[in-house]
Short mmCIF file of C-alpha atoms in Angstrom, two decimals:
data_model
loop_
_atom_site.label_atom_id
_atom_site.label_comp_id
_atom_site.label_asym_id
_atom_site.label_seq_id
_atom_site.Cartn_x
_atom_site.Cartn_y
_atom_site.Cartn_z
CA MET A 17 89.84 127.15 127.49
CA PRO A 18 92.24 128.55 130.15
CA MET A 19 95.79 129.51 129.17
CA ASN A 20 97.32 126.56 131.03
CA GLN A 21 95.26 124.11 128.94
CA VAL A 22 96.14 125.97 125.73
CA ILE A 23 99.86 125.66 126.51
CA GLN A 24 99.62 121.98 127.40
CA ARG A 25 97.45 121.00 124.46
CA ARG A 26 99.42 122.94 121.88
CA ARG A 27 102.73 121.62 123.23
CA ARG A 28 101.48 118.05 122.85
CA GLU A 29 100.12 118.73 119.37
CA LEU A 30 103.60 119.87 118.32
CA GLY A 31 105.23 116.82 119.91
CA LEU A 32 107.23 118.90 122.42
CA THR A 33 108.08 117.90 125.98
CA GLN A 34 108.02 120.27 128.93
CA GLU A 35 111.83 120.09 128.89
CA HIS A 36 111.89 121.24 125.23
CA LEU A 37 109.71 124.21 126.10
CA ALA A 38 111.79 125.05 129.15
CA ARG A 39 115.10 125.00 127.24
CA ALA A 40 113.71 127.13 124.41
CA LEU A 41 112.46 129.77 126.86
CA ASN A 42 115.41 129.54 129.25
CA VAL A 43 113.26 128.50 132.21
CA THR A 44 113.08 125.32 134.27
CA ALA A 45 110.92 122.30 133.45
CA PRO A 46 109.13 122.59 136.84
CA ALA A 47 108.17 126.15 135.86
CA VAL A 48 106.53 124.87 132.67
CA ASN A 49 104.82 122.15 134.69
CA LYS A 50 103.34 124.81 137.00
CA TRP A 51 102.09 126.81 133.98
CA GLU A 52 100.27 123.76 132.64
CA LYS A 53 98.74 122.97 136.02
CA GLY A 54 97.52 126.55 136.32
CA ALA A 55 99.48 127.10 139.52
CA THR A 56 101.45 130.01 137.99
CA CYS A 57 101.50 131.97 134.73
CA PRO A 58 104.41 132.72 132.40
CA ASP A 59 106.21 136.01 132.94
CA VAL A 60 104.87 138.76 130.69
CA SER A 61 108.24 138.92 128.90
CA LEU A 62 107.83 135.26 127.88
CA LEU A 63 104.33 135.51 126.38
CA ALA A 64 105.34 136.57 122.87
CA PRO A 65 108.17 134.01 122.48
CA LEU A 66 105.91 131.34 124.03
CA ALA A 67 103.18 132.06 121.47
CA ARG A 68 105.75 131.91 118.64
CA LEU A 69 107.13 128.65 119.97
CA LEU A 70 103.65 127.15 120.14
CA LYS A 71 102.87 128.55 116.65
CA ILE A 72 99.77 130.41 117.80
CA ASP A 73 98.92 134.08 118.08
CA MET A 74 98.39 136.01 121.30
CA ASN A 75 94.61 135.87 120.88
CA GLU A 76 94.72 132.08 121.06
CA LEU A 77 97.16 132.08 123.96
CA PHE A 78 94.86 134.38 125.96
CA CYS A 79 91.71 132.73 124.59
CA PHE A 80 90.38 136.05 123.32
CA ARG A 81 88.84 134.33 120.30
CA GLU A 82 85.54 132.99 121.56
CA ASP A 83 84.37 129.59 120.42
CA PRO A 84 81.29 129.45 118.17
CA THR A 85 77.91 128.84 119.77
CA GLU A 86 76.01 125.58 119.35
CA ALA A 87 73.68 127.24 116.83
CA GLU A 88 76.66 128.53 114.84
CA ILE A 89 78.23 125.06 114.85
CA GLN A 90 75.01 123.50 113.57
CA ARG A 91 74.71 126.09 110.80
CA PHE A 92 78.31 125.50 109.78
CA ALA A 93 77.76 121.72 109.76
CA ALA A 94 74.85 122.19 107.35
CA GLU A 95 77.11 124.29 105.11
CA VAL A 96 79.80 121.58 105.16
CA LEU A 97 77.24 118.93 104.18
CA GLU A 98 75.98 121.12 101.36
CA ALA A 99 79.56 121.60 100.15
CA ALA A 100 80.07 117.82 100.18
CA GLN A 101 76.92 117.34 98.11
CA HIS A 102 77.55 120.00 95.51
CA SER A 103 81.31 120.68 95.47
CA GLY A 104 82.77 117.33 96.52
CA LEU A 105 84.40 115.89 99.61
CA ASP A 106 87.73 117.68 99.21
CA ALA A 107 86.00 121.06 99.25
CA ALA A 108 84.03 120.09 102.36
CA PHE A 109 87.14 118.83 104.17
CA ALA A 110 89.04 122.01 103.30
CA MET A 111 86.15 124.09 104.60
CA ALA A 112 86.12 122.19 107.90
CA ALA A 113 89.90 122.36 108.28
CA GLU A 114 89.89 126.14 107.79
CA GLU A 115 87.16 126.62 110.39
CA LEU A 116 89.07 124.46 112.85
CA ARG A 117 92.17 126.53 112.18
CA GLN A 118 90.17 129.54 113.35
CA TYR A 119 88.92 127.68 116.45
CA PRO A 120 91.64 125.11 117.17
CA HIS A 121 90.47 124.33 120.71
CA CYS A 122 86.74 123.94 120.07
CA ASP A 123 86.11 120.20 120.45
CA ALA A 124 82.37 120.63 119.89
CA LEU A 125 83.14 122.03 116.42
CA ARG A 126 85.74 119.34 115.75
CA LEU A 127 83.29 116.58 116.69
CA GLN A 128 80.56 118.04 114.49
CA CYS A 129 82.93 118.35 111.52
CA ALA A 130 84.08 114.75 111.95
CA SER A 131 80.50 113.48 112.26
CA VAL A 132 79.18 115.36 109.23
CA LEU A 133 82.10 114.38 107.01
CA ASP A 134 81.95 110.79 108.28
CA GLY A 135 78.35 110.61 107.05
CA ALA A 136 79.09 112.51 103.84
CA ALA A 137 81.88 110.08 102.93
CA LEU A 138 79.35 107.22 103.18
CA LEU A 139 76.57 109.03 101.34
CA TYR A 140 78.72 110.51 98.59
CA PRO A 141 81.81 108.28 98.19
CA GLU A 142 84.51 109.42 95.79
CA GLU A 143 86.90 106.84 94.34
CA ASP A 144 89.76 109.26 93.72
CA GLY A 145 92.61 107.67 95.65
CA ARG A 146 92.18 110.04 98.60
CA GLN A 147 89.76 107.90 100.59
CA GLU A 148 92.40 106.74 103.10
CA GLN A 149 93.66 110.29 103.62
CA ARG A 150 90.13 111.55 104.31
CA ALA A 151 89.42 108.59 106.62
CA ALA A 152 92.63 109.30 108.55
CA GLN A 153 91.59 112.92 109.04
CA ILE A 154 88.19 111.90 110.41
CA ASP A 155 89.88 109.40 112.75
CA GLU A 156 92.29 112.09 113.94
CA TRP A 157 89.45 114.49 114.77
CA TYR A 158 87.48 111.80 116.59
CA GLU A 159 90.56 110.65 118.53
CA CYS A 160 91.29 114.21 119.60
CA CYS A 161 87.70 114.55 120.85
CA ALA A 162 87.90 111.15 122.60
CA SER A 163 90.49 112.65 124.96
CA CYS A 164 88.46 115.83 125.54
CA GLU A 165 87.71 116.97 129.09
CA ILE A 166 84.01 117.42 128.29
CA GLU A 167 82.33 114.09 129.00
CA ALA A 168 79.53 114.36 126.41
CA ILE A 169 82.01 115.08 123.62
CA ARG A 170 84.43 112.40 124.80
CA ARG A 171 81.70 109.74 124.95
CA ARG A 172 80.25 110.63 121.56
CA ALA A 173 83.68 110.55 119.90
CA ALA A 174 84.49 107.15 121.45
CA TYR A 175 81.15 105.79 120.22
CA MET A 176 81.75 107.04 116.68
CA LEU A 177 85.27 105.57 116.66
CA ALA A 178 83.84 102.22 117.73
CA ALA A 179 81.38 102.36 114.81
CA ARG A 180 84.21 103.13 112.40
CA HIS A 181 86.28 100.21 113.71
CA LEU A 182 83.29 97.93 113.15
CA ARG A 183 82.97 99.10 109.54
CA ARG A 184 86.59 98.01 109.13
CA GLU A 185 85.72 94.68 110.79
CA ASP A 186 88.05 95.36 113.73
CA ALA A 187 85.80 94.18 116.56
CA ASP A 188 88.57 94.24 119.19
CA ALA A 189 89.36 97.92 118.54
CA ALA A 190 85.63 98.72 118.62
CA GLN A 191 85.26 96.99 121.99
CA ARG A 192 88.21 98.93 123.42
CA MET A 193 86.51 102.18 122.47
CA LEU A 194 83.18 101.08 123.96
CA ASP A 195 84.95 100.05 127.16
CA GLN A 196 85.93 103.68 127.59
CA LEU A 197 82.26 104.65 127.72
CA GLY A 198 81.36 102.51 130.71
CA SER A 199 77.84 101.16 131.22
CA GLU A 200 76.10 104.36 132.34
CA PRO A 201 73.68 105.47 129.58
CA PRO A 202 73.31 109.17 128.81
CA LEU A 203 70.33 110.85 130.45
CA ASP A 204 67.63 111.71 127.91
CA THR A 205 66.08 115.01 128.92
CA SER A 206 63.63 115.09 126.00
CA PRO A 207 60.48 114.26 128.04
CA LEU A 208 61.18 117.10 130.47
CA GLN A 209 62.14 119.51 127.68
CA ILE A 210 58.82 118.82 125.96
CA ARG A 211 56.84 119.36 129.19
CA ILE A 212 58.71 122.59 129.90
CA ARG A 213 57.77 124.00 126.49
CA MET A 214 54.15 122.93 126.95
CA GLN A 215 53.99 124.79 130.26
CA GLN A 216 55.55 127.83 128.60
CA GLY A 217 52.92 127.75 125.85
CA ARG A 218 55.52 126.93 123.17
CA THR A 219 53.40 124.12 121.76
CA GLU A 220 54.84 124.05 118.23
CA GLU A 221 58.34 123.74 119.60
CA ALA A 222 57.16 121.01 122.00
CA GLY A 223 55.61 119.16 119.07
CA ARG A 224 58.82 119.43 117.07
CA LEU A 225 60.90 118.07 119.97
CA ALA A 226 58.46 115.19 120.47
CA ALA A 227 58.57 114.33 116.76
CA GLN A 228 62.38 114.38 116.79
CA ALA A 229 62.48 112.10 119.84
CA LEU A 230 59.96 109.72 118.26
CA LEU A 231 61.99 109.56 115.06
CA ARG A 232 65.13 108.72 117.02
CA CYS A 233 63.32 105.93 118.87
CA ILE A 234 61.88 104.43 115.68
CA ASN A 235 65.24 104.50 113.93
CA GLU A 236 66.80 102.80 116.93
CA ALA A 237 64.07 100.14 116.93
CA GLN A 238 64.64 99.54 113.21
CA SER A 239 68.36 99.13 113.82
CA TYR A 240 67.75 96.51 116.53
CA LEU A 241 65.29 94.68 114.28
CA TRP A 242 67.89 94.48 111.51
CA GLN A 243 70.41 93.11 113.99
CA LEU A 244 67.92 90.52 115.23
CA ILE A 245 67.38 89.40 111.63
CA ASP A 246 71.14 88.89 111.26
CA VAL A 247 71.14 86.84 114.48
CA GLU A 248 68.27 84.61 113.28
CA MET A 249 69.92 84.09 109.90
CA SER A 250 73.18 83.11 111.62
CA CYS A 251 71.20 80.61 113.68
CA LYS A 252 69.52 79.24 110.51
CA ASN A 253 66.08 80.40 111.72
CA ASP A 254 64.91 81.56 108.30
CA GLY A 255 61.23 81.65 109.24
CA ALA A 256 61.82 83.97 112.20
CA ALA A 257 64.12 86.15 110.11
CA ALA A 258 61.48 86.46 107.38
CA GLU A 259 58.78 87.43 109.90
CA MET A 260 61.06 90.07 111.44
CA ALA A 261 61.90 91.48 108.01
CA GLN A 262 58.19 91.82 107.29
CA ARG A 263 57.60 93.56 110.62
CA SER A 264 60.44 95.95 109.85
CA ALA A 265 58.77 96.86 106.56
CA ASP A 266 55.39 97.17 108.31
CA LEU A 267 56.91 99.48 110.93
CA THR A 268 58.23 101.77 108.20
CA ARG A 269 54.78 102.09 106.65
CA LEU A 270 52.92 102.39 109.98
CA MET A 271 55.21 105.17 111.20
CA GLU A 272 55.26 106.98 107.84
CA LEU A 273 59.01 106.73 107.36
CA TRP A 274 60.94 106.92 104.10
CA ALA A 275 59.78 104.10 101.79
CA TYR A 276 63.45 103.25 101.21
CA ASN A 277 63.61 101.80 104.75
CA ALA A 278 60.81 99.33 104.02
CA ALA A 279 62.90 97.50 101.41
CA ILE A 280 66.15 97.26 103.39
CA ALA A 281 65.45 94.28 105.69
CA PRO A 282 63.59 92.15 103.10
CA LEU A 283 66.32 92.87 100.51
CA ASN A 284 69.15 91.91 102.88
CA LEU A 285 67.28 88.70 103.68
CA ALA A 286 66.80 87.88 100.00
CA LEU A 287 70.48 88.57 99.29
CA LYS A 288 71.61 86.26 102.09
CA ARG A 289 69.30 83.56 100.73
CA ARG A 290 70.67 84.25 97.23
CA ASP A 291 67.08 84.48 96.01
CA ALA A 292 67.68 86.21 92.66
CA ALA A 293 64.04 86.85 91.70
CA GLU A 294 63.09 88.32 95.10
CA SER A 295 66.32 90.32 95.27
CA LEU A 296 65.68 91.92 91.87
CA LYS A 297 62.10 92.78 92.80
CA LEU A 298 63.17 94.40 96.08
CA LEU A 299 66.08 96.18 94.43
CA GLY A 300 63.61 97.78 92.06
CA GLN A 301 61.51 98.97 95.02
CA LEU A 302 64.56 100.27 96.86
CA LEU A 303 65.91 102.17 93.85
CA GLN A 304 62.51 103.68 93.15
CA ALA A 305 62.26 104.83 96.77
CA ALA A 306 65.84 106.17 96.72
CA ALA A 307 64.88 108.54 93.90
CA GLU A 308 62.10 110.08 96.01
CA PRO A 309 63.05 112.01 99.19
CA TRP A 310 61.13 111.58 102.41
CA LYS A 311 58.68 114.44 102.93
CA PRO A 312 57.86 114.79 106.62
CA GLU A 313 55.43 117.63 105.89
CA GLU A 314 53.14 115.07 104.22
CA THR A 315 53.01 112.79 107.28
CA LEU A 316 50.79 112.92 110.37
CA LEU A 317 53.53 112.18 112.89
CA PHE A 318 56.42 114.25 111.57
CA ARG A 319 54.82 117.20 109.80
CA ARG A 320 56.43 119.61 112.30
CA LEU A 321 59.88 118.49 111.14
CA SER A 322 59.43 120.00 107.70
CA GLY A 323 62.47 122.13 107.01
CA ALA A 324 64.19 120.99 110.21
CA HIS A 325 66.11 118.21 108.49
CA GLY A 326 68.41 118.91 105.58
CA ARG A 327 67.52 116.76 102.59
CA PRO A 328 70.32 114.90 100.85
CA ASP A 329 71.21 115.28 97.19
CA MET A 330 69.01 112.41 95.96
CA HIS A 331 70.59 112.25 92.51
CA ARG A 332 74.05 111.83 93.98
CA MET A 333 72.85 109.37 96.61
CA LEU A 334 71.15 107.24 93.93
CA SER A 335 74.31 107.36 91.83
CA SER A 336 76.39 106.11 94.78
CA LEU A 337 73.89 103.32 95.40
CA LEU A 338 74.07 102.22 91.76
CA ASP A 339 77.86 102.25 91.92
CA SER A 340 77.76 99.91 94.91
CA LEU A 341 75.45 97.51 93.03
CA GLU A 342 78.13 97.20 90.35
CA THR A 343 81.05 96.66 92.74
CA ASP A 344 79.78 95.18 96.04
CA PRO A 345 80.48 91.40 96.25
CA ALA A 346 77.05 90.90 97.88
CA TYR A 347 75.49 91.38 94.42
CA ASP A 348 77.88 89.13 92.48
CA PHE A 349 75.30 86.34 92.06
CA LEU A 350 72.86 88.81 90.47
CA ARG A 351 75.17 90.14 87.76
CA THR A 352 74.38 87.29 85.37
CA GLU A 353 70.64 87.52 86.02
CA PRO A 354 68.40 88.92 83.28
CA GLY A 355 67.16 92.33 84.26
CA PHE A 356 69.96 93.29 86.67
CA ARG A 357 71.89 95.45 84.21
CA GLU A 358 68.65 96.83 82.78
CA LEU A 359 67.53 97.82 86.30
CA ILE A 360 70.73 99.75 86.87
CA ALA A 361 70.64 101.39 83.45
CA ALA A 362 67.02 102.45 83.90
CA HIS A 363 67.81 104.30 87.11
CA ARG A 364 71.05 105.76 85.75
CA ASN A 365 68.93 107.54 83.19
CA CYS A 366 66.40 108.90 85.70
#
């Protein structure tokens, strides 16, 4: 990031105006404006006091500290997720905050930290009174990225913020974020990337990319199926909803996905129908599947992804799922049913 952008961004982060900066350095506001536009640079005698005023060191002012590479960011993200699994969310957030202190202008790193911790907070929730503080930090990181000059980062951050607004049932805020994206879809280069690697003789890598792209497409199809089921249920078309739920389960089995996915749509349908017997049966299937991680190396389609995807802490994930069964209002009608408590207790002791 050029010096002019460092000055402007850091000034805004500190809540200072150009006039504040000018008075503190005994220069004119138009001079500061020219610095931030890149038209001129501060006098060498002003660099040290400028850095102190902006609360950064000279390395950051001159951008001598290089941002991490994409591979380094991905490795760090995996370390943050592992910390969330084994040391708790606070440790993972502290780890991310420290890395961002080292690279305060790296929006790619900030976006990755927000995304990983966003997912970790859902997978491994901690009811310790700090949930709102952690959520506010994730929002802050996403919002910072949503104003980034790099389009890919800006669009991804806006999309993630929209998803978070929806989880809070704030549809208007979600729509405002999506409106920032426009209607132009991102260009998927996967088909060309796969062909390039085939021509280069890198067939294993081509196979891995193809498997990753296929997995993305299937997960997207599953997501749309689940939304269609919700639409049919809202329209009182129970028969169509039931058929779609069955096709969702069939798709999971046909494409060799995690068995957990096969129970999701039928279970949601049974819960909306308040069918206690069917809900308990499907809950048993879902909990059994949750205790067993997906093993891509044992599938035909995704065997090249073995080791490419970090596996979650299944014990902790199962524990979080059981906690939600005891507190989520969607399961209230089951709590007086014979077998519900026994089902939870049996899996608590796994």
